[in-house]
Amino acid sequence: MAFTFQINQDVVWNHDEKLLAKAESNTPDLIQTTVTPTAIAEIVPDGKSVNGFKSVVSEKNIGQLPEYTLGRDEKIVLDLGDHYVGKFTIDIDSVGSPMDAPLYLRLKFAEVPAEIVAESADYDGWLSRSWIQEEFVHLDVLPATLAMPRRYSCRYIELSVIDTSPKWKASFSNPTFTAESSVSMEQLPQPVIEDKELEAIYNISVKTLQDCMQTVFEDGPKRDRRLWIGDLRLQALANYATFDDLALTKRCMYLFGGMTTDEGKIPANVFTEPNLTPDDTFLFDYSLFFSTILFDYVQHTQDQAVLQDLYPAAKKGIDLALQQVDEAGRLVLTEDWPVFIDWSNDFDKATAGQAVMIYAIKRFIQLAEKMQDQQLAQYQEACQKLESFAKTALYDAAKKQFVIEDSGEVNVASQVWMVLAEVMDTKTNQEIMETTIKEQFPITGFGTPYMYHHVVEALFVAGLPEAAVQLMKDYWGKMISMGADTFWEAFKPEDLDFSPYGSPIISSYCHAWSCTPAYLIKKYIK
Amino acid sequence: MAFTFQINQDVVWNHDEKLLAKAESNTPDLIQTTVTPTAIAEIVPDGKSVNGFKSVVSEKNIGQLPEYTLGRDEKIVLDLGDHYVGKFTIDIDSVGSPMDAPLYLRLKFAEVPAEIVAESADYDGWLSRSWIQEEFVHLDVLPATLAMPRRYSCRYIELSVIDTSPKWKASFSNPTFTAESSVSMEQLPQPVIEDKELEAIYNISVKTLQDCMQTVFEDGPKRDRRLWIGDLRLQALANYATFDDLALTKRCMYLFGGMTTDEGKIPANVFTEPNLTPDDTFLFDYSLFFSTILFDYVQHTQDQAVLQDLYPAAKKGIDLALQQVDEAGRLVLTEDWPVFIDWSNDFDKATAGQAVMIYAIKRFIQLAEKMQDQQLAQYQEACQKLESFAKTALYDAAKKQFVIEDSGEVNVASQVWMVLAEVMDTKTNQEIMETTIKEQFPITGFGTPYMYHHVVEALFVAGLPEAAVQLMKDYWGKMISMGADTFWEAFKPEDLDFSPYGSPIISSYCHAWSCTPAYLIKKYIK
């Protein structure tokens, strides 16, 4: 994810070297797969495709690539046939008179066709322009093998000759993409899913997850290429349901457990290069998810050693969060530690934040029980207070909806998280979600698959599987109909041109928090 | 030099492996010198400087470079203090919050300040855009040492941050330029030149020559970075007068001698990477210069072995050129083998071409004598015919000027080359050049130091040293007053904005054929 920039440079960090050593010892050796382009692509306008462009197979034959020599301002687009993450090499020669000037080449790596068309110079958004997957390369001597040193996330590769000279042209051969991931599709059991639409959604979820599984669970391999705790939680769940790479999950948990502030706050994300470094960004809900991730892991593996190692950090995080809860059991959020919930800031997040707190502490309590924590009763009491406040001050029984305390605002996020936190009984949860469907669907205003995931899971939890499946099809299925090879960072079904950054070249079209259908289908349907 | 593009792909080449092996065995080990920037520069408009901009020392202190951190769209210009040819490295770190996006950096290497200001995108000339010394680099992880792999020719280096992120900036330290040349200033005897203006011209000539002396005598280290025979002739003369690097000169002569067409034509230039390859460009005067270069070398060194090796190629070249001479002794030029003389095509080059033929064959005859060539008499006869035709058909005694046969056109190049060829006696030559001064000076229309060199030398040969020195000062001295650190490829004193390519970013400001004052001063003044 990318979030409004926080700068908190005065934070004091604890590095727990013992935990970090365990994180490092679980670093995977990436599995490499050689991919060659399947076609030469033409990018053409198409109103029904993502950001208005689609790719069609060119009349030019990829098998004859070296014959399509390129001079000044000529270009060609290679299509890998699917989305991959990895490194690119290509052989280049000069054809014609001797090479009397360097070759100046631009390479553009694109996840979706619209990126090829977008002009980098036109992008002026707040996210760094450095994310644009575009390189300019001079080659003084040909023939040469151009081995691009950086990693790219892409399906399409545009070779654009800025100049040769009037006396010769550039000829390209042996384009090779070495795809990388901590996991291989070969290790994945292929489930039988009868509903073809769901099967497609499942397969693309899995591909999305695979491409984000590198030396950490990345949020997006194009951008930000980094471990965020909110994405990790969903990736870990999808991973248990598919590849089941436990080492990578452990590594990521130990990274967060090993780097907390001196007061015990867990950062929203961490960096692993050049050194292990926590980011100075804090999100209240993300911090709480450390406990829920540990809970999910222990639930899945029964691994006591991991629990022993990481429980103290989880406990500290919960203790710190509880300081934000007042006597009445009301979560009081502050500006320097906001909840995320979704990118949109057009709705009040207080009630959803209270629900996340309950969701997390309920899971933490189960860990505390396993750990025979002396303070178990205190946590149980705190949870009761939080729930009690939610039921009495935040629930409008007449409306069958949770509300915002002061304003009475009703929004989808409040219902969804209160249902996921199972504050009410199953029947009431069902009524809440039925009311939500009736009054709020089709949902508008949310920009992320992250939020849609929680809506779908809340529908399942509330015993409304048909509505859950329908929403999955309406949302993830719609991305497929628009050309998705992997699922996206951002998508609004009600606003197909929506781009959080104003240009497709900076958006991430393979983003971890959209990989959850693999988990949802496995857990609730199969 | 850069010349109108010829494409002659059907030429059959002879590679004389024995000669080429000698060329390769004389490849120099380049001498490396570490240079660090002397200042941070501000580039400011200045009508009196080359292309309208000059550099002034910034208030920013180069010693505090790491403190001037750069974020999006911020830049800084480093000044090496003089022109150099070589490779650049710099250390880069991030300052602020953890590095949450790659660094995207543009580096521009400029010989003159105006190149820093020029926009690459605005250049749309016929020479390849690939010559623009501009690179775009992504760095995913900082700190890092950025070691640029290519060689640049520059004094100024602009570091331009395209983007970091709002959370951190880039900090630069240890900028280092490793200058390269086959020769070192330390091996150069420092002559005493009393005239300070001439001394400055001499010193900058020598620097120009040094920076062009790489693994061959290059025409320009920025562009085209390649061995042209017309430049070689002048570089060799300046080299004998200064560094006296005989191995490099031998190497270059053997390269041309070893690669000729099956009919014996000598190419205008050759490539040395990735393999030894002659270019398919042919210039009549340049082909003839193979003989004059060999003559100059033998004259300077008395090296009989080189003469033995290369005489056959010289002889073949002269024989082929003589086929263009008709019964009357008239050189008949054809479109596929034109004379160069100067870039300008605004004057008729026929008489100058005839003069170059006489100039060359006279020198070849001296080689033929040393070789006791059986056909010596035939060459002498041919030379007499050429001279006789020149005197009778091309000289207008009343005007004291050489003319174009049909049109009667009088131009400077005809006089200059006929004087250099010493077709007339010394007294007549003096009258010719005096008339030229009176009627044609100040010279206009020529674009290159190459032509100006020949005018100056003709004045010396004609016994007019004061006029020769004055022209040297007016031409090369004017470049110095406009900020030259090395002398340029192109310069018109009557049109200071003249650029043969429409933009300074593609021009070469250190160009071999402008290095001759070192030779002229040593030969004719000291």
PDB file of N, CA, C and O in Angstrom, chain B residues 464-495:
ATOM      1  N   LEU B 464      54.394  34.927 -44.790  1.00  0.00           N
ATOM      2  CA  LEU B 464      53.616  36.003 -44.148  1.00  0.00           C
ATOM      3  C   LEU B 464      53.325  35.631 -42.685  1.00  0.00           C
ATOM      4  O   LEU B 464      52.160  35.477 -42.289  1.00  0.00           O
ATOM      5  N   PRO B 465      54.392  35.484 -41.877  1.00  0.00           N
ATOM      6  CA  PRO B 465      54.192  34.985 -40.509  1.00  0.00           C
ATOM      7  C   PRO B 465      53.327  35.916 -39.647  1.00  0.00           C
ATOM      8  O   PRO B 465      52.585  35.445 -38.783  1.00  0.00           O
ATOM      9  N   GLU B 466      53.428  37.213 -39.873  1.00  0.00           N
ATOM     10  CA  GLU B 466      52.613  38.106 -39.030  1.00  0.00           C
ATOM     11  C   GLU B 466      51.124  37.910 -39.274  1.00  0.00           C
ATOM     12  O   GLU B 466      50.331  37.859 -38.347  1.00  0.00           O
ATOM     13  N   ALA B 467      50.779  37.781 -40.544  1.00  0.00           N
ATOM     14  CA  ALA B 467      49.370  37.531 -40.879  1.00  0.00           C
ATOM     15  C   ALA B 467      48.927  36.173 -40.337  1.00  0.00           C
ATOM     16  O   ALA B 467      47.795  36.004 -39.870  1.00  0.00           O
ATOM     17  N   ALA B 468      49.845  35.203 -40.392  1.00  0.00           N
ATOM     18  CA  ALA B 468      49.516  33.864 -39.886  1.00  0.00           C
ATOM     19  C   ALA B 468      49.227  33.913 -38.389  1.00  0.00           C
ATOM     20  O   ALA B 468      48.217  33.376 -37.909  1.00  0.00           O
ATOM     21  N   VAL B 469      50.110  34.601 -37.646  1.00  0.00           N
ATOM     22  CA  VAL B 469      49.922  34.692 -36.194  1.00  0.00           C
ATOM     23  C   VAL B 469      48.638  35.459 -35.873  1.00  0.00           C
ATOM     24  O   VAL B 469      47.864  35.075 -34.985  1.00  0.00           O
ATOM     25  N   GLN B 470      48.395  36.537 -36.640  1.00  0.00           N
ATOM     26  CA  GLN B 470      47.189  37.320 -36.384  1.00  0.00           C
ATOM     27  C   GLN B 470      45.933  36.475 -36.572  1.00  0.00           C
ATOM     28  O   GLN B 470      45.004  36.520 -35.771  1.00  0.00           O
ATOM     29  N   LEU B 471      45.936  35.666 -37.650  1.00  0.00           N
ATOM     30  CA  LEU B 471      44.759  34.817 -37.901  1.00  0.00           C
ATOM     31  C   LEU B 471      44.601  33.771 -36.800  1.00  0.00           C
ATOM     32  O   LEU B 471      43.488  33.479 -36.350  1.00  0.00           O
ATOM     33  N   MET B 472      45.727  33.225 -36.348  1.00  0.00           N
ATOM     34  CA  MET B 472      45.666  32.259 -35.239  1.00  0.00           C
ATOM     35  C   MET B 472      45.015  32.899 -34.012  1.00  0.00           C
ATOM     36  O   MET B 472      44.163  32.312 -33.348  1.00  0.00           O
ATOM     37  N   LYS B 473      45.442  34.133 -33.720  1.00  0.00           N
ATOM     38  CA  LYS B 473      44.884  34.826 -32.550  1.00  0.00           C
ATOM     39  C   LYS B 473      43.413  35.174 -32.759  1.00  0.00           C
ATOM     40  O   LYS B 473      42.599  35.058 -31.844  1.00  0.00           O
ATOM     41  N   ASP B 474      43.102  35.599 -34.006  1.00  0.00           N
ATOM     42  CA  ASP B 474      41.702  35.969 -34.272  1.00  0.00           C
ATOM     43  C   ASP B 474      40.778  34.754 -34.170  1.00  0.00           C
ATOM     44  O   ASP B 474      39.613  34.889 -33.786  1.00  0.00           O
ATOM     45  N   TYR B 475      41.307  33.605 -34.527  1.00  0.00           N
ATOM     46  CA  TYR B 475      40.448  32.423 -34.579  1.00  0.00           C
ATOM     47  C   TYR B 475      40.530  31.627 -33.263  1.00  0.00           C
ATOM     48  O   TYR B 475      39.580  31.593 -32.474  1.00  0.00           O
ATOM     49  N   TRP B 476      41.670  31.045 -32.977  1.00  0.00           N
ATOM     50  CA  TRP B 476      41.792  30.224 -31.753  1.00  0.00           C
ATOM     51  C   TRP B 476      41.726  31.111 -30.505  1.00  0.00           C
ATOM     52  O   TRP B 476      41.138  30.740 -29.502  1.00  0.00           O
ATOM     53  N   GLY B 477      42.298  32.297 -30.591  1.00  0.00           N
ATOM     54  CA  GLY B 477      42.239  33.231 -29.462  1.00  0.00           C
ATOM     55  C   GLY B 477      40.807  33.647 -29.143  1.00  0.00           C
ATOM     56  O   GLY B 477      40.433  33.807 -27.981  1.00  0.00           O
ATOM     57  N   LYS B 478      40.025  33.797 -30.197  1.00  0.00           N
ATOM     58  CA  LYS B 478      38.615  34.158 -29.987  1.00  0.00           C
ATOM     59  C   LYS B 478      37.881  33.042 -29.243  1.00  0.00           C
ATOM     60  O   LYS B 478      37.053  33.308 -28.360  1.00  0.00           O
ATOM     61  N   MET B 479      38.180  31.791 -29.579  1.00  0.00           N
ATOM     62  CA  MET B 479      37.556  30.671 -28.845  1.00  0.00           C
ATOM     63  C   MET B 479      37.904  30.757 -27.364  1.00  0.00           C
ATOM     64  O   MET B 479      37.050  30.540 -26.497  1.00  0.00           O
ATOM     65  N   ILE B 480      39.169  31.095 -27.069  1.00  0.00           N
ATOM     66  CA  ILE B 480      39.571  31.208 -25.651  1.00  0.00           C
ATOM     67  C   ILE B 480      38.773  32.315 -24.966  1.00  0.00           C
ATOM     68  O   ILE B 480      38.272  32.125 -23.842  1.00  0.00           O
ATOM     69  N   SER B 481      38.613  33.432 -25.657  1.00  0.00           N
ATOM     70  CA  SER B 481      37.881  34.538 -25.024  1.00  0.00           C
ATOM     71  C   SER B 481      36.421  34.162 -24.776  1.00  0.00           C
ATOM     72  O   SER B 481      35.756  34.730 -23.930  1.00  0.00           O
ATOM     73  N   MET B 482      35.936  33.171 -25.515  1.00  0.00           N
ATOM     74  CA  MET B 482      34.555  32.716 -25.322  1.00  0.00           C
ATOM     75  C   MET B 482      34.474  31.549 -24.339  1.00  0.00           C
ATOM     76  O   MET B 482      33.410  30.973 -24.141  1.00  0.00           O
ATOM     77  N   GLY B 483      35.599  31.208 -23.734  1.00  0.00           N
ATOM     78  CA  GLY B 483      35.563  30.217 -22.659  1.00  0.00           C
ATOM     79  C   GLY B 483      36.111  28.848 -22.992  1.00  0.00           C
ATOM     80  O   GLY B 483      35.909  27.904 -22.209  1.00  0.00           O
ATOM     81  N   ALA B 484      36.809  28.699 -24.120  1.00  0.00           N
ATOM     82  CA  ALA B 484      37.292  27.365 -24.519  1.00  0.00           C
ATOM     83  C   ALA B 484      38.315  26.802 -23.524  1.00  0.00           C
ATOM     84  O   ALA B 484      39.282  27.480 -23.179  1.00  0.00           O
ATOM     85  N   ASP B 485      38.086  25.582 -23.068  1.00  0.00           N
ATOM     86  CA  ASP B 485      39.095  24.829 -22.307  1.00  0.00           C
ATOM     87  C   ASP B 485      39.886  23.933 -23.250  1.00  0.00           C
ATOM     88  O   ASP B 485      41.024  23.555 -22.962  1.00  0.00           O
ATOM     89  N   THR B 486      39.218  23.550 -24.348  1.00  0.00           N
ATOM     90  CA  THR B 486      39.839  22.806 -25.437  1.00  0.00           C
ATOM     91  C   THR B 486      39.230  23.408 -26.700  1.00  0.00           C
ATOM     92  O   THR B 486      38.178  24.053 -26.632  1.00  0.00           O
ATOM     93  N   PHE B 487      39.875  23.190 -27.836  1.00  0.00           N
ATOM     94  CA  PHE B 487      39.364  23.825 -29.055  1.00  0.00           C
ATOM     95  C   PHE B 487      38.305  22.970 -29.729  1.00  0.00           C
ATOM     96  O   PHE B 487      38.250  21.759 -29.568  1.00  0.00           O
ATOM     97  N   TRP B 488      37.467  23.667 -30.512  1.00  0.00           N
ATOM     98  CA  TRP B 488      36.197  23.104 -30.944  1.00  0.00           C
ATOM     99  C   TRP B 488      36.238  22.495 -32.340  1.00  0.00           C
ATOM    100  O   TRP B 488      37.090  22.803 -33.158  1.00  0.00           O
ATOM    101  N   GLU B 489      35.230  21.693 -32.556  1.00  0.00           N
ATOM    102  CA  GLU B 489      35.017  21.079 -33.859  1.00  0.00           C
ATOM    103  C   GLU B 489      34.643  22.125 -34.906  1.00  0.00           C
ATOM    104  O   GLU B 489      35.038  22.016 -36.071  1.00  0.00           O
ATOM    105  N   ALA B 490      33.853  23.083 -34.514  1.00  0.00           N
ATOM    106  CA  ALA B 490      33.277  24.045 -35.456  1.00  0.00           C
ATOM    107  C   ALA B 490      33.302  25.428 -34.833  1.00  0.00           C
ATOM    108  O   ALA B 490      33.011  25.575 -33.643  1.00  0.00           O
ATOM    109  N   PHE B 491      33.645  26.429 -35.615  1.00  0.00           N
ATOM    110  CA  PHE B 491      33.624  27.805 -35.124  1.00  0.00           C
ATOM    111  C   PHE B 491      33.708  28.754 -36.306  1.00  0.00           C
ATOM    112  O   PHE B 491      34.567  28.604 -37.172  1.00  0.00           O
ATOM    113  N   LYS B 492      32.790  29.711 -36.325  1.00  0.00           N
ATOM    114  CA  LYS B 492      32.796  30.767 -37.338  1.00  0.00           C
ATOM    115  C   LYS B 492      32.906  32.101 -36.627  1.00  0.00           C
ATOM    116  O   LYS B 492      31.943  32.519 -35.972  1.00  0.00           O
ATOM    117  N   PRO B 493      34.033  32.782 -36.747  1.00  0.00           N
ATOM    118  CA  PRO B 493      34.160  34.063 -36.044  1.00  0.00           C
ATOM    119  C   PRO B 493      33.101  35.072 -36.487  1.00  0.00           C
ATOM    120  O   PRO B 493      32.725  35.950 -35.714  1.00  0.00           O
ATOM    121  N   GLU B 494      32.610  34.920 -37.721  1.00  0.00           N
ATOM    122  CA  GLU B 494      31.618  35.889 -38.204  1.00  0.00           C
ATOM    123  C   GLU B 494      30.196  35.508 -37.782  1.00  0.00           C
ATOM    124  O   GLU B 494      29.254  36.253 -38.056  1.00  0.00           O
ATOM    125  N   ASP B 495      30.051  34.360 -37.146  1.00  0.00           N
ATOM    126  CA  ASP B 495      28.703  33.905 -36.748  1.00  0.00           C
ATOM    127  C   ASP B 495      28.863  33.089 -35.464  1.00  0.00           C
ATOM    128  O   ASP B 495      28.925  31.866 -35.484  1.00  0.00           O
TER     129      ASP B 495
END
